[in-house]
Short mmCIF file of C-alpha atoms in Angstrom, two decimals:
data_model
loop_
_atom_site.label_atom_id
_atom_site.label_comp_id
_atom_site.label_asym_id
_atom_site.label_seq_id
_atom_site.Cartn_x
_atom_site.Cartn_y
_atom_site.Cartn_z
CA MET A 735 -15.82 1.94 2.92
CA GLN A 736 -14.65 -0.68 5.07
CA ARG A 737 -10.92 -1.32 5.90
CA ARG A 738 -10.92 -4.76 5.31
CA GLN A 739 -13.03 -5.04 2.68
CA ILE A 740 -10.48 -2.92 1.09
CA LEU A 741 -7.49 -4.34 2.52
CA THR A 742 -8.45 -7.98 0.83
CA GLY A 743 -8.17 -6.90 -2.70
CA ALA A 744 -4.98 -7.87 -4.16
CA GLY A 745 -2.76 -7.24 -7.37
CA ALA A 746 -2.88 -9.73 -10.21
CA VAL A 747 0.49 -11.31 -11.22
CA LEU A 748 2.93 -12.13 -13.76
CA GLY A 749 4.68 -15.39 -12.19
CA ALA A 750 7.38 -16.98 -10.07
CA SER A 751 10.97 -17.54 -10.06
CA ALA A 752 12.20 -20.03 -11.99
CA MET A 753 13.95 -22.84 -10.14
CA GLY A 754 15.54 -26.53 -11.62
CA VAL A 755 14.22 -28.26 -14.41
CA PRO A 756 13.59 -32.18 -14.04
CA ALA A 757 15.39 -34.05 -16.12
CA LEU A 758 12.50 -35.55 -18.92
CA GLY A 759 11.51 -38.68 -18.44
CA GLN A 760 11.90 -38.80 -14.42
CA GLY A 761 8.94 -40.91 -12.52
CA THR A 762 6.41 -39.36 -10.48
CA SER A 763 3.39 -40.54 -9.80
CA GLY A 764 -0.38 -39.89 -10.42
CA ALA A 765 -1.13 -37.37 -7.58
CA SER A 766 2.29 -35.67 -8.43
CA ARG A 767 1.28 -35.39 -12.30
CA LEU A 768 -1.84 -33.42 -11.02
CA LEU A 769 -1.75 -29.97 -10.36
CA LYS A 770 -4.73 -27.49 -9.12
CA PHE A 771 -4.08 -24.25 -9.34
CA ILE A 772 -6.24 -20.93 -7.75
CA PRO A 773 -6.54 -18.49 -11.04
CA GLN A 774 -6.97 -14.77 -10.78
CA ALA A 775 -10.47 -15.20 -11.62
CA ASP A 776 -12.71 -17.01 -14.06
CA LEU A 777 -12.20 -17.78 -17.05
CA ALA A 778 -15.59 -16.28 -18.89
CA VAL A 779 -14.28 -15.33 -21.99
CA LEU A 780 -12.13 -18.79 -24.26
CA ASP A 781 -10.93 -16.03 -27.24
CA PRO A 782 -7.61 -14.56 -26.53
CA ILE A 783 -7.65 -12.30 -29.80
CA LEU A 784 -10.78 -11.42 -28.97
CA THR A 785 -10.28 -9.86 -25.01
CA THR A 786 -7.24 -8.55 -23.05
CA ALA A 787 -8.20 -10.26 -19.96
CA TYR A 788 -4.81 -11.65 -18.19
CA VAL A 789 -6.57 -14.41 -17.70
CA THR A 790 -8.11 -15.24 -20.81
CA ARG A 791 -4.01 -14.82 -22.60
CA HIS A 792 -3.00 -17.07 -19.74
CA HIS A 793 -5.92 -19.84 -20.79
CA GLY A 794 -4.33 -18.67 -24.24
CA TYR A 795 -0.78 -19.80 -23.27
CA MET A 796 -2.35 -23.41 -22.55
CA ILE A 797 -3.58 -24.43 -25.74
CA TRP A 798 -1.69 -22.33 -28.38
CA ASP A 799 2.04 -21.95 -30.13
CA THR A 800 3.52 -18.96 -31.04
CA LEU A 801 5.79 -18.18 -33.77
CA TYR A 802 8.04 -16.10 -31.03
CA GLY A 803 8.16 -15.79 -27.42
CA PHE A 804 9.54 -13.63 -25.34
CA ASP A 805 13.00 -14.28 -22.93
CA GLN A 806 13.27 -12.77 -19.46
CA ASP A 807 15.69 -9.75 -21.27
CA TYR A 808 12.20 -8.97 -22.96
CA LYS A 809 14.20 -10.02 -26.42
CA PRO A 810 12.34 -12.21 -29.07
CA GLN A 811 12.95 -15.58 -29.77
CA PRO A 812 12.44 -18.29 -32.21
CA GLN A 813 9.89 -20.65 -30.86
CA MET A 814 7.30 -22.16 -33.75
CA VAL A 815 9.22 -21.03 -36.67
CA GLN A 816 13.62 -23.21 -36.89
CA GLY A 817 15.01 -19.70 -37.80
CA HIS A 818 13.85 -16.36 -40.38
CA VAL A 819 15.72 -14.69 -43.28
CA VAL A 820 15.87 -11.51 -43.60
CA GLU A 821 16.74 -10.03 -46.84
CA ASP A 822 15.53 -6.35 -49.32
CA ASP A 823 17.32 -4.31 -46.50
CA GLY A 824 14.43 -5.49 -44.58
CA LYS A 825 11.36 -5.53 -46.51
CA ARG A 826 11.65 -9.15 -47.51
CA VAL A 827 11.19 -11.73 -44.12
CA THR A 828 11.05 -15.95 -44.78
CA MET A 829 10.69 -17.41 -41.69
CA THR A 830 10.27 -21.62 -41.85
CA LEU A 831 8.19 -23.53 -39.43
CA ARG A 832 10.42 -25.80 -37.02
CA ASP A 833 9.58 -29.67 -37.98
CA GLY A 834 7.49 -31.46 -36.07
CA LEU A 835 4.34 -28.95 -35.34
CA ARG A 836 1.16 -30.87 -34.87
CA TRP A 837 -2.70 -29.32 -34.06
CA HIS A 838 -4.37 -31.70 -31.05
CA ASP A 839 -6.91 -33.11 -34.19
CA GLY A 840 -3.54 -34.67 -35.00
CA GLU A 841 -2.99 -32.94 -37.69
CA PRO A 842 0.26 -30.62 -39.27
CA VAL A 843 0.49 -26.88 -38.27
CA ARG A 844 1.27 -25.15 -42.20
CA ALA A 845 1.99 -21.90 -42.58
CA ARG A 846 -1.61 -21.11 -44.38
CA ASP A 847 -3.01 -21.83 -40.56
CA CYS A 848 -0.11 -18.54 -39.53
CA VAL A 849 -1.18 -16.56 -42.16
CA ALA A 850 -4.75 -16.80 -41.01
CA SER A 851 -3.92 -15.94 -37.46
CA ILE A 852 -1.19 -13.27 -38.40
CA ARG A 853 -4.45 -11.51 -40.08
CA ARG A 854 -7.19 -12.25 -37.39
CA TRP A 855 -4.82 -10.84 -34.57
CA GLY A 856 -3.64 -8.52 -36.26
CA ALA A 857 -7.22 -6.70 -36.58
CA ARG A 858 -6.73 -6.13 -32.99
CA ASP A 859 -3.31 -6.21 -31.61
CA ALA A 860 -1.75 -2.05 -31.16
CA LEU A 861 1.44 -3.51 -33.12
CA GLY A 862 -0.31 -6.19 -35.29
CA GLN A 863 -2.29 -2.87 -36.56
CA VAL A 864 0.84 -0.88 -37.42
CA LEU A 865 2.38 -4.65 -38.94
CA LEU A 866 -0.38 -5.38 -40.95
CA SER A 867 0.15 -1.50 -41.91
CA VAL A 868 3.40 -2.04 -43.79
CA THR A 869 2.64 -5.24 -45.11
CA ASP A 870 2.02 -5.88 -48.83
CA GLU A 871 2.32 -8.78 -49.31
CA LEU A 872 1.82 -11.87 -46.75
CA SER A 873 1.96 -15.12 -47.58
CA ALA A 874 2.30 -18.81 -47.22
CA PRO A 875 4.82 -20.27 -50.35
CA ASP A 876 4.64 -23.78 -48.89
CA ASP A 877 3.23 -25.42 -46.31
CA LYS A 878 6.66 -24.78 -44.20
CA THR A 879 7.31 -21.18 -45.09
CA ILE A 880 5.74 -17.68 -44.53
CA LEU A 881 6.71 -14.91 -46.36
CA PHE A 882 6.28 -10.68 -45.49
CA ARG A 883 6.42 -7.87 -47.89
CA LEU A 884 6.69 -4.41 -46.07
CA ARG A 885 6.47 -1.37 -48.16
CA ARG A 886 8.83 -0.63 -44.95
CA PRO A 887 11.36 -2.94 -43.04
CA PHE A 888 9.46 -2.47 -40.03
CA PRO A 889 12.11 -3.49 -36.89
CA LEU A 890 9.74 -4.60 -34.12
CA MET A 891 8.17 -6.88 -35.93
CA PHE A 892 9.12 -10.12 -33.80
CA GLU A 893 8.30 -8.34 -30.83
CA ALA A 894 5.42 -7.89 -32.01
CA LEU A 895 4.66 -11.50 -33.15
CA GLY A 896 6.40 -12.11 -29.56
CA LYS A 897 5.16 -10.38 -26.83
CA PRO A 898 3.15 -11.19 -23.85
CA SER A 899 1.34 -8.43 -23.31
CA THR A 900 -2.76 -8.96 -24.87
CA PRO A 901 -3.70 -9.75 -27.39
CA VAL A 902 -0.91 -12.14 -28.52
CA ALA A 903 0.00 -13.35 -31.34
CA PHE A 904 -0.90 -16.64 -30.93
CA MET A 905 -0.85 -19.37 -33.95
CA MET A 906 -4.75 -21.39 -34.56
CA PRO A 907 -6.16 -24.07 -37.69
CA GLU A 908 -6.49 -22.10 -40.28
CA ARG A 909 -10.84 -22.68 -39.70
CA LEU A 910 -10.29 -20.86 -36.76
CA ALA A 911 -8.69 -18.44 -37.93
CA SER A 912 -10.47 -16.79 -40.05
CA GLN A 913 -13.30 -16.40 -38.28
CA ASP A 914 -14.41 -12.67 -37.59
CA PRO A 915 -12.13 -11.15 -35.34
CA ASN A 916 -14.88 -9.08 -33.46
CA THR A 917 -16.57 -12.47 -32.36
CA PRO A 918 -15.48 -14.87 -30.37
CA LEU A 919 -14.48 -17.94 -32.14
CA ARG A 920 -16.89 -20.37 -32.99
CA GLY A 921 -15.29 -24.31 -32.77
CA ASP A 922 -13.76 -26.34 -31.00
CA LEU A 923 -10.43 -24.56 -29.59
CA ILE A 924 -7.97 -26.69 -31.32
CA GLY A 925 -4.38 -25.64 -30.82
CA SER A 926 -0.45 -26.94 -31.05
CA GLY A 927 -0.04 -26.03 -27.28
CA PRO A 928 1.57 -28.59 -24.84
CA PHE A 929 -1.72 -28.66 -23.75
CA ARG A 930 -5.33 -29.58 -25.10
CA PHE A 931 -7.93 -27.75 -23.14
CA ALA A 932 -10.76 -30.03 -21.76
CA ALA A 933 -13.91 -28.14 -22.82
CA ASN A 934 -16.18 -30.78 -21.77
CA GLU A 935 -15.01 -30.76 -18.29
CA ARG A 936 -15.10 -27.01 -18.24
CA VAL A 937 -17.68 -25.43 -15.33
CA PRO A 938 -18.03 -22.14 -15.94
CA GLY A 939 -17.71 -19.90 -12.34
CA ALA A 940 -15.68 -23.45 -10.35
CA ARG A 941 -13.19 -25.17 -12.34
CA ILE A 942 -11.44 -25.22 -15.83
CA VAL A 943 -9.13 -28.75 -16.99
CA TYR A 944 -6.72 -29.52 -18.99
CA THR A 945 -5.03 -32.41 -20.15
CA ARG A 946 -1.11 -32.75 -21.82
CA PHE A 947 -0.79 -33.12 -25.33
CA ASP A 948 1.60 -35.91 -26.15
CA GLY A 949 1.87 -34.90 -29.21
CA TYR A 950 3.73 -31.86 -28.05
CA VAL A 951 7.66 -30.89 -29.47
CA PRO A 952 9.51 -28.75 -27.50
CA ARG A 953 12.29 -26.90 -28.59
CA SER A 954 15.57 -29.96 -28.77
CA GLU A 955 17.73 -26.14 -27.63
CA GLY A 956 18.19 -23.48 -25.28
CA THR A 957 16.99 -22.99 -21.94
CA PRO A 958 12.91 -22.53 -20.74
CA THR A 959 12.72 -18.64 -19.46
CA TRP A 960 9.36 -16.84 -19.05
CA THR A 961 7.51 -17.87 -23.17
CA ALA A 962 10.35 -18.37 -24.65
CA GLY A 963 12.51 -22.07 -24.80
CA PRO A 964 11.41 -25.11 -24.70
CA LYS A 965 8.12 -26.44 -23.47
CA ARG A 966 8.55 -29.68 -21.27
CA THR A 967 5.70 -30.42 -19.85
CA PHE A 968 5.67 -33.14 -16.72
CA LEU A 969 2.13 -32.85 -15.78
CA ASP A 970 -0.32 -34.76 -17.26
CA ARG A 971 -3.44 -32.50 -16.03
CA VAL A 972 -4.21 -28.85 -14.43
CA GLU A 973 -7.03 -27.67 -12.83
CA TRP A 974 -7.94 -24.34 -12.44
CA HIS A 975 -10.33 -23.99 -9.54
CA VAL A 976 -12.07 -20.82 -9.16
CA MET A 977 -12.42 -19.17 -6.13
CA PRO A 978 -13.14 -15.80 -5.39
CA ASP A 979 -13.11 -15.20 -1.60
CA PRO A 980 -9.08 -15.65 -0.23
CA ALA A 981 -9.92 -16.57 2.50
CA THR A 982 -10.91 -19.98 1.06
CA ALA A 983 -8.32 -19.31 -0.82
CA SER A 984 -5.32 -19.09 1.39
CA GLY A 985 -6.68 -22.26 3.10
CA ALA A 986 -6.67 -24.66 -0.13
CA LEU A 987 -3.30 -24.27 -0.59
CA GLN A 988 -1.93 -24.18 2.63
CA ASN A 989 -3.55 -27.66 3.49
CA GLY A 990 -2.61 -28.83 0.72
CA GLU A 991 -5.55 -28.75 -1.29
CA MET A 992 -4.23 -26.65 -3.70
CA ASP A 993 -0.95 -26.19 -4.84
CA TRP A 994 -0.60 -22.93 -6.77
CA TRP A 995 -2.31 -19.48 -5.79
CA GLU A 996 -1.71 -16.86 -8.41
CA GLN A 997 -3.11 -13.95 -6.81
CA PRO A 998 -2.78 -13.52 -2.57
CA THR A 999 -4.11 -10.96 -1.22
CA GLY A 1000 -2.21 -8.65 0.90
CA ASP A 1001 -3.54 -8.76 4.21
CA LEU A 1002 -2.93 -12.96 3.61
CA GLN A 1003 0.59 -12.45 2.56
CA PRO A 1004 1.57 -12.53 5.73
CA VAL A 1005 0.08 -15.56 6.78
CA LEU A 1006 0.73 -17.48 3.77
CA ARG A 1007 5.18 -16.65 4.35
CA ARG A 1008 4.93 -17.85 7.44
CA ASN A 1009 4.08 -21.20 6.23
CA ARG A 1010 6.80 -23.70 6.12
CA ASN A 1011 5.11 -25.15 2.80
CA VAL A 1012 4.61 -23.01 0.99
CA VAL A 1013 6.78 -20.19 -1.41
CA LEU A 1014 5.76 -16.63 -1.89
CA GLU A 1015 7.82 -14.42 -4.66
CA ILE A 1016 7.91 -11.49 -6.87
CA PRO A 1017 8.69 -12.71 -9.55
CA ASP A 1018 8.09 -9.32 -11.86
CA PRO A 1019 9.79 -5.49 -11.59
CA THR A 1020 7.80 -3.46 -13.80
CA GLY A 1021 5.33 -3.90 -11.50
CA LEU A 1022 0.55 -3.94 -12.44
CA MET A 1023 0.11 -0.39 -13.20
CA ALA A 1024 -3.36 0.39 -12.03
CA VAL A 1025 -6.16 2.30 -13.93
CA ALA A 1026 -9.88 4.22 -14.04
CA ARG A 1027 -10.97 3.75 -17.85
CA PHE A 1028 -13.23 6.01 -19.20
CA ASN A 1029 -15.98 5.68 -21.55
CA HIS A 1030 -15.62 8.56 -24.18
CA LEU A 1031 -18.51 7.79 -25.73
CA HIS A 1032 -20.78 8.98 -23.73
CA ALA A 1033 -21.64 11.60 -21.00
CA PRO A 1034 -20.10 13.05 -19.40
CA PHE A 1035 -16.82 11.47 -20.51
CA ASP A 1036 -17.43 12.23 -23.63
CA LYS A 1037 -15.79 15.39 -22.15
CA PRO A 1038 -11.98 16.04 -21.48
CA ALA A 1039 -12.50 18.89 -19.17
CA VAL A 1040 -14.24 16.75 -17.30
CA ARG A 1041 -11.59 13.62 -17.69
CA ARG A 1042 -9.61 16.07 -16.48
CA ALA A 1043 -11.02 17.50 -13.16
CA LEU A 1044 -10.81 14.31 -11.82
CA LEU A 1045 -6.71 14.13 -12.57
CA GLY A 1046 -7.52 16.70 -8.97
CA ALA A 1047 -9.36 14.11 -6.99
CA ILE A 1048 -6.73 11.20 -7.21
CA ASN A 1049 -4.66 10.37 -4.23
CA GLN A 1050 -2.77 6.91 -5.24
CA ALA A 1051 -1.80 5.90 -2.05
CA ASP A 1052 -5.11 4.99 -1.31
CA PHE A 1053 -5.78 3.45 -3.74
CA MET A 1054 -2.18 1.35 -3.83
CA THR A 1055 -2.54 0.43 0.05
CA ALA A 1056 -5.99 -0.27 -0.76
CA VAL A 1057 -4.76 -2.73 -3.50
CA ILE A 1058 -2.05 -4.38 -0.84
CA GLY A 1059 -1.51 -2.48 2.11
CA THR A 1060 0.47 0.07 3.64
CA ASP A 1061 4.38 -1.66 2.91
CA ARG A 1062 5.09 1.11 0.67
CA SER A 1063 8.09 -1.29 -0.71
CA LEU A 1064 5.28 -3.00 -2.61
CA TRP A 1065 3.80 -0.52 -4.48
CA ARG A 1066 4.67 3.47 -5.82
CA GLU A 1067 2.79 6.00 -6.09
CA ASN A 1068 2.37 9.38 -8.61
CA ILE A 1069 3.07 7.96 -11.31
CA GLY A 1070 1.63 8.54 -14.83
CA PHE A 1071 1.50 6.50 -18.62
CA PHE A 1072 4.75 5.05 -18.44
CA PRO A 1073 5.71 2.06 -15.58
CA PRO A 1074 8.56 3.98 -13.88
CA GLY A 1075 11.99 2.69 -14.14
CA THR A 1076 12.03 2.17 -17.65
CA PRO A 1077 13.59 4.18 -20.83
CA LEU A 1078 10.25 6.14 -21.50
CA ALA A 1079 9.01 7.44 -17.99
CA SER A 1080 8.94 10.79 -17.70
CA ASP A 1081 7.53 13.63 -14.47
CA VAL A 1082 6.28 15.18 -17.61
CA GLY A 1083 2.62 16.59 -16.46
CA LEU A 1084 2.82 14.95 -12.89
CA ASP A 1085 1.55 17.84 -10.76
CA ALA A 1086 -1.41 17.11 -11.88
CA LEU A 1087 -1.25 14.69 -9.35
CA THR A 1088 1.16 15.64 -6.69
CA THR A 1089 -0.19 18.94 -6.40
CA PRO A 1090 -2.40 19.45 -2.66
CA ARG A 1091 -5.78 17.38 -2.52
CA ASP A 1092 -8.33 19.86 -2.44
CA MET A 1093 -12.10 17.68 -3.60
CA GLU A 1094 -13.81 21.59 -3.54
CA LYS A 1095 -11.80 22.54 -6.97
CA VAL A 1096 -12.42 19.68 -7.97
CA LYS A 1097 -16.19 19.99 -7.73
CA ARG A 1098 -15.47 23.82 -9.48
CA ASP A 1099 -13.80 22.66 -11.98
CA LEU A 1100 -16.74 19.44 -13.20
CA ALA A 1101 -19.42 22.49 -13.28
CA ALA A 1102 -16.69 24.20 -14.96
CA ALA A 1103 -16.33 21.88 -17.35
CA GLY A 1104 -19.93 20.93 -18.38
CA TYR A 1105 -21.18 18.24 -15.61
CA ASN A 1106 -24.52 19.04 -15.13
CA GLY A 1107 -24.97 15.50 -12.55
CA GLU A 1108 -25.45 13.00 -15.80
CA ARG A 1109 -25.53 9.24 -13.67
CA VAL A 1110 -21.72 8.01 -13.83
CA THR A 1111 -22.18 3.56 -13.98
CA LEU A 1112 -19.14 3.03 -12.64
CA ILE A 1113 -18.97 -1.30 -13.04
CA ALA A 1114 -16.59 -3.48 -10.33
CA ALA A 1115 -15.35 -6.75 -10.14
CA SER A 1116 -16.85 -7.82 -6.72
CA ASP A 1117 -14.95 -11.22 -7.38
CA PHE A 1118 -11.52 -9.64 -8.61
CA PRO A 1119 -9.87 -8.91 -5.29
CA SER A 1120 -7.57 -6.03 -6.33
CA LEU A 1121 -10.04 -4.83 -8.92
CA ASN A 1122 -13.34 -5.05 -6.03
CA ALA A 1123 -10.65 -2.15 -3.80
CA LEU A 1124 -9.59 -0.14 -6.69
CA ALA A 1125 -13.79 0.15 -7.94
CA GLN A 1126 -13.95 0.76 -4.55
CA VAL A 1127 -11.61 3.72 -3.69
CA THR A 1128 -12.67 4.89 -7.26
CA ASN A 1129 -16.47 5.14 -6.24
CA ASP A 1130 -15.69 7.06 -3.25
CA MET A 1131 -13.40 9.54 -4.59
CA LEU A 1132 -16.04 10.21 -7.48
CA ARG A 1133 -18.82 10.27 -5.32
CA ARG A 1134 -16.64 12.76 -2.54
CA ALA A 1135 -15.98 15.18 -5.87
CA GLY A 1136 -19.78 15.16 -6.11
CA MET A 1137 -21.29 12.94 -9.09
CA ASN A 1138 -24.34 11.27 -9.47
CA VAL A 1139 -22.58 7.44 -9.37
CA ASP A 1140 -24.19 3.99 -10.21
CA TYR A 1141 -22.25 1.78 -8.42
CA VAL A 1142 -22.99 -2.14 -10.51
CA ALA A 1143 -21.14 -4.37 -8.52
CA THR A 1144 -20.85 -7.70 -9.87
CA ASP A 1145 -18.19 -10.80 -11.01
CA TRP A 1146 -15.51 -10.38 -13.46
CA GLY A 1147 -16.14 -12.32 -16.11
CA THR A 1148 -20.10 -10.34 -16.60
CA VAL A 1149 -17.32 -7.01 -16.77
CA VAL A 1150 -15.12 -8.31 -19.01
CA GLN A 1151 -18.24 -8.38 -21.13
CA ARG A 1152 -19.72 -5.46 -20.66
CA ARG A 1153 -17.08 -3.11 -21.37
CA ALA A 1154 -17.23 -4.43 -24.70
CA SER A 1155 -20.65 -2.80 -24.86
CA ARG A 1156 -21.07 0.78 -27.21
CA GLU A 1157 -24.11 1.63 -25.42
CA ALA A 1158 -24.40 4.46 -23.47
CA PRO A 1159 -24.91 3.48 -19.72
CA GLU A 1160 -28.46 3.58 -19.82
CA ARG A 1161 -28.95 0.69 -22.11
CA GLY A 1162 -26.30 -1.91 -20.78
CA GLY A 1163 -23.76 0.21 -21.67
CA TRP A 1164 -20.89 2.16 -18.84
CA SER A 1165 -19.00 5.17 -17.90
CA MET A 1166 -16.22 3.89 -15.34
CA PHE A 1167 -14.27 -0.01 -14.73
CA CYS A 1168 -10.38 -1.09 -13.16
CA THR A 1169 -8.17 -2.63 -14.15
CA PHE A 1170 -4.54 -2.97 -14.38
CA TRP A 1171 -1.71 -3.83 -16.99
CA ALA A 1172 1.52 -5.27 -16.63
CA GLY A 1173 4.59 -2.71 -16.77
CA VAL A 1174 5.35 -4.93 -19.88
CA ASP A 1175 1.97 -4.27 -21.48
CA MET A 1176 2.75 -0.11 -21.07
CA PHE A 1177 6.63 -0.03 -22.13
CA ASN A 1178 6.18 2.39 -24.81
CA PRO A 1179 3.35 3.45 -27.09
CA GLY A 1180 3.74 0.32 -29.87
CA VAL A 1181 2.15 -2.53 -26.91
CA HIS A 1182 0.48 0.72 -25.06
CA GLN A 1183 -2.80 -0.50 -26.11
CA SER A 1184 -4.81 2.37 -23.06
CA LEU A 1185 -3.09 5.63 -24.56
CA ARG A 1186 -3.80 4.34 -28.27
CA GLY A 1187 -6.67 7.39 -29.54
CA HIS A 1188 -7.81 5.34 -32.96
CA GLY A 1189 -11.25 6.02 -31.98
CA GLN A 1190 -13.58 3.01 -32.83
CA ALA A 1191 -10.51 1.01 -33.05
CA ALA A 1192 -9.36 1.79 -29.68
CA TRP A 1193 -9.25 -0.44 -26.07
CA PHE A 1194 -12.64 0.24 -24.46
CA GLY A 1195 -13.47 3.81 -23.75
CA TRP A 1196 -12.81 4.18 -27.88
CA PRO A 1197 -10.72 7.41 -26.95
CA THR A 1198 -9.91 9.79 -29.97
CA ILE A 1199 -6.86 11.81 -29.13
CA PRO A 1200 -5.20 12.54 -32.79
CA ARG A 1201 -1.92 14.17 -32.01
CA ILE A 1202 -1.99 10.49 -29.45
CA GLU A 1203 -2.34 8.96 -33.02
CA GLU A 1204 0.35 11.62 -34.52
CA LEU A 1205 2.78 10.99 -31.89
CA ARG A 1206 2.50 7.23 -31.18
CA THR A 1207 3.89 7.15 -35.45
CA ALA A 1208 6.44 9.73 -35.17
CA TRP A 1209 7.85 7.28 -32.23
CA PHE A 1210 7.91 4.42 -34.86
CA ASP A 1211 10.66 6.11 -36.45
CA ALA A 1212 12.55 8.17 -34.24
CA PRO A 1213 16.17 7.18 -35.56
CA ASP A 1214 17.43 6.29 -31.85
CA LEU A 1215 16.61 6.08 -28.16
CA ALA A 1216 16.59 9.63 -26.73
CA ALA A 1217 14.73 11.01 -30.00
CA GLN A 1218 11.97 8.48 -28.75
CA GLN A 1219 12.59 9.34 -25.10
CA GLY A 1220 11.68 13.37 -26.47
CA ILE A 1221 7.82 12.41 -28.36
CA ALA A 1222 7.10 10.03 -25.25
CA ARG A 1223 7.72 13.12 -23.46
CA GLN A 1224 4.99 14.71 -25.60
CA ILE A 1225 2.62 11.90 -25.30
CA GLN A 1226 2.34 11.72 -21.70
CA GLU A 1227 2.36 15.67 -21.43
CA VAL A 1228 -0.89 15.29 -24.09
CA ALA A 1229 -2.03 12.13 -22.41
CA PHE A 1230 -2.62 14.80 -18.91
CA GLN A 1231 -4.55 16.89 -21.04
CA GLU A 1232 -7.07 14.64 -22.70
CA VAL A 1233 -7.04 11.91 -20.02
CA PRO A 1234 -7.54 8.42 -22.06
CA TYR A 1235 -7.32 6.94 -18.00
CA LEU A 1236 -6.42 7.76 -14.78
CA PRO A 1237 -3.36 6.25 -13.24
CA LEU A 1238 -4.26 4.60 -10.44
CA GLY A 1239 -1.10 4.00 -9.20
CA GLN A 1240 1.73 0.86 -8.75
CA TYR A 1241 1.45 -2.48 -7.28
CA PHE A 1242 4.90 -5.55 -7.30
CA GLN A 1243 1.86 -9.22 -6.57
CA ALA A 1244 3.62 -12.50 -4.89
CA THR A 1245 2.70 -15.13 -6.26
CA ALA A 1246 2.15 -18.35 -3.78
CA TYR A 1247 3.07 -21.72 -4.45
CA ARG A 1248 3.23 -25.37 -1.85
CA ARG A 1249 7.26 -25.61 -1.52
CA GLY A 1250 6.91 -29.35 -3.96
CA ILE A 1251 5.95 -27.55 -6.27
CA SER A 1252 9.43 -26.39 -9.01
CA GLY A 1253 10.57 -25.38 -12.39
CA VAL A 1254 7.93 -22.31 -11.93
CA LEU A 1255 8.83 -19.69 -14.68
CA LYS A 1256 9.27 -16.66 -14.63
CA GLY A 1257 6.87 -13.93 -16.19
CA LEU A 1258 3.10 -15.25 -16.33
CA PRO A 1259 1.09 -18.22 -14.68
CA LEU A 1260 2.87 -20.86 -17.25
CA PHE A 1261 3.24 -25.00 -16.70
CA TRP A 1262 5.28 -26.21 -18.82
CA ASN A 1263 8.70 -26.32 -17.38
CA VAL A 1264 6.03 -27.08 -13.40
CA GLN A 1265 6.85 -30.46 -12.08
CA LYS A 1266 5.03 -31.27 -8.45
CA ALA A 1267 6.68 -33.15 -6.05
#
């Protein structure tokens, strides 16, 4: 494994710091109304309910809106709704859509569209599933009203409908939202958000285009923050240009061909920092949590003892150095199943990661667990630097542990599609893949998709871990933070025994944009509020 290969990796990004909001109607030239952006990867899947891929979520925020948004304090705020009323001791919730909402085809947004959208999203989202499970009635009494009747109060309702963690509860026209949540959307991707998707200009693997929706009416009050507040647009056109080669992306940003690079790689960040025309910022203290996901349906990782044996092979420092470099301020090791510094993080079970590494012992443990040399199909994203780095270190780790590895390097879009296959590895399926989650997506058992254990309904890998599901249910009913923390400690203890995935560490990633860009918001690569001088 070449050191240069590993150090070209970098993590995905959550956004950049908020800057001043220009006045509406400020005059700008045609060139300044076009912004060229380099995304983390190609947009292989267009349906943000079908996949948890972040590039698809970012695409979703371009064209669809949400009932609620999250502010910088991770609190839900009304977005498409004007407000809501909670009655009957929390068991009746009525939401009222605000005036002026229209779909891109000119039709008004109606409550029945939102009802269908909530149902489709809730069929796949971890928190949405809980919400629908306690809902006796979800209806649209009229075009402006969404009604929930609950069997018991669900305090996390507004967080569920507004959270930016994937899948996001994007509101879609009923004709889209009524489609099967387990198959890709069919038909034109009509939204009500601030930009339209220019499907006819899309060039797979090269370019994605969005144009301003002049019919969008932003909220009149508040300040833009994360995904909450008024979504004022100052750009007529946003082009995403896919550039898998980091050196090409860096050069394009520095010479002004591109305006914004979502994920500058660790080895090129010093060069960018020396360029006075480029701004680099690390926007989110929750960082990115790297994981190696197992396929629990097929050998060899259908055996918990095989998965558990590999905990002894992990050196999180190796993974983090490969992704972001040797600067220890940019990464953390000895990380468990909840982000460090968040209320549910603990040291339970961490000795599995902190004891001296002994690869010969790992080999013995694998043999005792029943590993018989079965092929391990590791699918890797060669065009996604951070994931490419994670996969290369994983490949090296598995081989040193004596496993029979079939390393399949493709583009990220192919990985996203292949990881959805439940077939055996030899029939086009897979055994492992590497990815990352934003820390905000792993805050608690309600949103932590890769920690679920509900079998065929679980996230890719489909683990069946009943005890985690029991504890998760108990967490929802916990009366206070102390009780929630106690349950989270138990969940982490079970996770280190059952090992739904391998935790690979936490890292922090800068985003880079030209100094003439202003209004870039924290949290995600969002394009409302952004202006180009």
